[in-house]
Coordinates of C-alpha atoms in Angstrom, one line a residue:
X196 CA 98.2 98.9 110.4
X197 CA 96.8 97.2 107.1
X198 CA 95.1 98.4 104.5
X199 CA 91.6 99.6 105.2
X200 CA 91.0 100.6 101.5
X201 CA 93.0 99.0 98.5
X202 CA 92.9 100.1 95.0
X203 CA 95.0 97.5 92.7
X204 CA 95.8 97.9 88.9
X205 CA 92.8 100.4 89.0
X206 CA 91.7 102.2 85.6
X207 CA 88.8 103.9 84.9
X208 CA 87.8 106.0 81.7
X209 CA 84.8 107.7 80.4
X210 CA 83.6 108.1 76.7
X211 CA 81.2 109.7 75.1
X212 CA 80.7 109.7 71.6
X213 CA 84.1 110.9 70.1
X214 CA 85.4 112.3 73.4
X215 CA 87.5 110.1 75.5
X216 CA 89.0 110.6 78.7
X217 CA 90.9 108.4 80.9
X218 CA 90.8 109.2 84.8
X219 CA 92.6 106.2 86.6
X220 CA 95.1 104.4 85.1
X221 CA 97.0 101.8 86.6
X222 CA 96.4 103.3 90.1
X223 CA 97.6 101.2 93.1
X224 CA 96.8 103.0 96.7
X225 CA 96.7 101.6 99.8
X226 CA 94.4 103.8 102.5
X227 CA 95.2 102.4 106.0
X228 CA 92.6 101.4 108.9
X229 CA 92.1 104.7 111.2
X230 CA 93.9 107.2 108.6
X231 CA 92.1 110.6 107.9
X232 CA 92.8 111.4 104.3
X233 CA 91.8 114.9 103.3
X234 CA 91.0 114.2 98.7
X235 CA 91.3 117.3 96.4
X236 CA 91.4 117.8 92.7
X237 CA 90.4 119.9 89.9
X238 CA 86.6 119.1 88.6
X239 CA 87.2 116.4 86.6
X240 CA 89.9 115.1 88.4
X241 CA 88.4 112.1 89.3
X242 CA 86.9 113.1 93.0
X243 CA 83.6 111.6 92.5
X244 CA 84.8 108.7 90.3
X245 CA 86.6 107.6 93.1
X246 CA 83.4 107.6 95.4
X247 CA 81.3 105.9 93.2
X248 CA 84.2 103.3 92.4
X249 CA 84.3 102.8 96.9
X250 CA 80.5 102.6 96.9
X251 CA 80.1 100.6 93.9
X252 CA 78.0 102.6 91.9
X253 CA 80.2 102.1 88.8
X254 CA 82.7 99.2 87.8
X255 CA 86.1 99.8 87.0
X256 CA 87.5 99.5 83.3
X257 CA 90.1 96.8 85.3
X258 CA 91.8 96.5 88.7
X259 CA 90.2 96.2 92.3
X260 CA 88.6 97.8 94.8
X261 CA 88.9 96.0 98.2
X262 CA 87.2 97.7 101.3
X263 CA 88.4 95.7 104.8
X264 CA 89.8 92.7 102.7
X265 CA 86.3 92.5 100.6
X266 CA 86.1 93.0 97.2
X267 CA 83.5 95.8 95.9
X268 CA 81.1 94.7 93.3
X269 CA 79.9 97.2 91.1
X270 CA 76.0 97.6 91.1
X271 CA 75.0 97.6 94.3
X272 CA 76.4 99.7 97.7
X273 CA 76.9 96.8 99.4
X274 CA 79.2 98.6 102.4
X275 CA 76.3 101.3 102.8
X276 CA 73.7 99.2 102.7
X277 CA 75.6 96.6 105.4
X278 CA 76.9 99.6 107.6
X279 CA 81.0 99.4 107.1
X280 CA 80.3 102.9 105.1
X281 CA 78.9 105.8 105.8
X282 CA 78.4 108.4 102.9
X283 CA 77.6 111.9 103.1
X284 CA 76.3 113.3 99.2
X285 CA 77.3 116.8 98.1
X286 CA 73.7 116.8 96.4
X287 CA 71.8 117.9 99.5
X288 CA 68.6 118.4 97.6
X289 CA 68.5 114.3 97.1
X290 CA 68.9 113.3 101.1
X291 CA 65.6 114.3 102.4
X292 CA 62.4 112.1 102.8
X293 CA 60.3 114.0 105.5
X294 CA 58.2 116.9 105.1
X295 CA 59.9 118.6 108.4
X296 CA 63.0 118.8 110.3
X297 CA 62.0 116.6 113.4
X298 CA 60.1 113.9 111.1
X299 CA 63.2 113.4 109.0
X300 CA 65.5 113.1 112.4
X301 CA 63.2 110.2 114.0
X302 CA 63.4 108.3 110.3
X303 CA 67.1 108.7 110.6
X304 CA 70.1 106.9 113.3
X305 CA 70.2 110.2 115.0
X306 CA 68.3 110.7 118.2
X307 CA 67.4 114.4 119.3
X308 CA 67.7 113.0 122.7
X309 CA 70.9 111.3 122.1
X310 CA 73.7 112.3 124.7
X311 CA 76.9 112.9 122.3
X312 CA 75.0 113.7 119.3
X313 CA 72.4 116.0 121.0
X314 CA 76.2 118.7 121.5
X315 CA 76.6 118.5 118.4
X316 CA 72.7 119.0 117.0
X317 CA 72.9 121.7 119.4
X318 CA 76.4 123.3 117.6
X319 CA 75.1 123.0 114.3
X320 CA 71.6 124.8 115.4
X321 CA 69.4 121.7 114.3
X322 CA 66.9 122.1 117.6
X323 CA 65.6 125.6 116.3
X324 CA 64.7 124.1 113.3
X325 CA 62.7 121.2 114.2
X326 CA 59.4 122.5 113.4
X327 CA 60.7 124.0 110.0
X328 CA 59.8 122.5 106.8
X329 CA 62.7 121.0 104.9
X330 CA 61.5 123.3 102.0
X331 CA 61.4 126.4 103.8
X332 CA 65.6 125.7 104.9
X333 CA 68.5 127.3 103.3
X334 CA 71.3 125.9 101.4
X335 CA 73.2 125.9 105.1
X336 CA 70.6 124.7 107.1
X337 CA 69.6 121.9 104.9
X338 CA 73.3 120.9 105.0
X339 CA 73.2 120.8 108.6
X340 CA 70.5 118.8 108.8
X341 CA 72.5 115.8 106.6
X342 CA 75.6 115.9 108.3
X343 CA 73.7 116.0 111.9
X344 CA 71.8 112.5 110.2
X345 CA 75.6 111.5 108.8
X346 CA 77.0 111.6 112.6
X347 CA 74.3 109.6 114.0
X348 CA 76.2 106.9 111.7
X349 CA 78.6 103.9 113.3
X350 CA 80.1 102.5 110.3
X351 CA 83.9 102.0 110.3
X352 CA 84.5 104.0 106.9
X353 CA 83.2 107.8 106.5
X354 CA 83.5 109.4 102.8
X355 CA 81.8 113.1 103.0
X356 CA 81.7 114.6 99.8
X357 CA 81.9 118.4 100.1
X358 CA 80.2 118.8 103.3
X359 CA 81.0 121.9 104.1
X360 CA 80.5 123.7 100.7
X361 CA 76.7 125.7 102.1
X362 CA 78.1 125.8 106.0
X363 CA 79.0 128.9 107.6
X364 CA 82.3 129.1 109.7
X365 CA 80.6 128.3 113.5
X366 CA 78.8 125.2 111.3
X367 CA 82.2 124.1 109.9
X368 CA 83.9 124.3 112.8
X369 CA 81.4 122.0 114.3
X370 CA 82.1 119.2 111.8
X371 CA 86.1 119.9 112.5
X372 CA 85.1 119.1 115.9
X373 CA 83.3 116.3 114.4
X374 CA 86.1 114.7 112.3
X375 CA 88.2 115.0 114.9
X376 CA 86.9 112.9 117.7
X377 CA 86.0 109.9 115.4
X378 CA 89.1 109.8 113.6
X379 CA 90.7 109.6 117.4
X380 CA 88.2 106.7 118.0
X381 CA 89.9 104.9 115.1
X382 CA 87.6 105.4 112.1
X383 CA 89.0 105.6 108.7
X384 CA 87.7 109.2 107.2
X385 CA 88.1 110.2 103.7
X386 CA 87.0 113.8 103.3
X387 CA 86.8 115.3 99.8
X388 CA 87.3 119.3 100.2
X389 CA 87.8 122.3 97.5
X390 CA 89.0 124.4 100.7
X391 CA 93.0 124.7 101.1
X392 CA 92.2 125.5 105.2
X393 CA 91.0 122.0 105.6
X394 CA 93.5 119.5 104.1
X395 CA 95.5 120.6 107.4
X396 CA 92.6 118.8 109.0
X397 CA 93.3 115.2 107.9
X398 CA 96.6 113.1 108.8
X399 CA 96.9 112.4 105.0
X400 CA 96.5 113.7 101.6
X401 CA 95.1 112.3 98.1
X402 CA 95.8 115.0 95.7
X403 CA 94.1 113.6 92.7
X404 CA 95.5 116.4 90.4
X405 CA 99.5 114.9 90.6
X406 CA 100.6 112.7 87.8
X407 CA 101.8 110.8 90.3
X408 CA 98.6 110.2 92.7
X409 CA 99.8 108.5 96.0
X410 CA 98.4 108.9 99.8
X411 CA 100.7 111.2 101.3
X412 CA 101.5 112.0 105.0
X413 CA 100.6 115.4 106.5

């Protein structure tokens, strides 16, 4: 298979002030169409550097991103906003528009009566919050709510950032489930985790804190 994400000649450093710190330098990966590649690091690592470099939120120092043989231009989330990426935040407090539970799901892609989605709103407990206020949810249930929007997403490209950092274990095992069936209906998944149990989940690993960072096989 080719190369579903390419990173060539990629460096990236930030400065403030007198502090300096470079986080990519020189870094050539090659993330292939259909590969599930579980992403860890330290904080500071470079975790979310690499998503906003992906979405193009920031621009590189120098180097390339390429995303299905396109390059990214920095400024503008040109994949998200075309629908080859779909992007789950770790700041759940910033994904919400609606006042409740069922009025943010009919703004969303995500149908409550959806056949394959609806099993999995039903997993993750969203029907027994419709009528809730997106205020009055916890830390779990308001991450819920995002990924049950994030799967009613098609693109070709899924980066979730933390997703399962508020979710109890039956909710976690849910987006297992999840990962699962649309990696094995071909989608390229990059899933950033602090949890050791779930790099086991992906069929490759990005392990941000080696000198020597390289996409290796589980």
């Amino acid at each position: 298979m080719g190369c579903h994400i390419e990173l060539k000649h990629l460096a990236l450093s930030f400065s403030w002030k007198t502090y300096h710190k470079q986080i990519f330098q020189d870094l050539n990966l090659c993330i292939e169409q259909g590969s599930f590649v579980t992403i860890t690091g330290a904080n500071g690592s470079g975790k979310s550097s690499l998503v906003k470099l992906l979405l193009g939120l920031i621009p590189a120092d120098q180097g390339d991103v390429i995303i299905a043989g396109e390059p990214v231009i920095p400024g503008y989330p040109e994949g998200v906003r075309k629908g080859r990426i779909s992007y789950l935040s770790q700041q759940i407090e910033e994904l919400f528009f609606a006042e409740t539970v069922e009025e943010e799901l009919a703004h969303g892609p995500l149908s409550i009566s959806d056949g394959l989605e609806n099993k999995y709103l039903q997993r993750l407990g969203i029907s027994e919050l419709l009528r809730r206020s997106i205020d009055s949810l916890s830390g779990g249930e308001r991450q819920a709510l995002a990924l049950a929007e994030f799967m009613g997403n098609t693109a070709d490209l899924l980066i979730l950032d933390e997703p399962s950092s508020y979710l109890d274990q039956e909710r976690a095992a849910v987006l297992k489930d999840y990962l699962k069936e649309v990696h094995l209906a071909g989608k390229t998944i990059l899933h950033i985790t602090q949890y050791p149990a779930e790099i086991q989940w992906g069929t490759h690993l990005l392990d941000l804190n080696q000198g020597d960072v390289k996409v290796v096989r589980l």
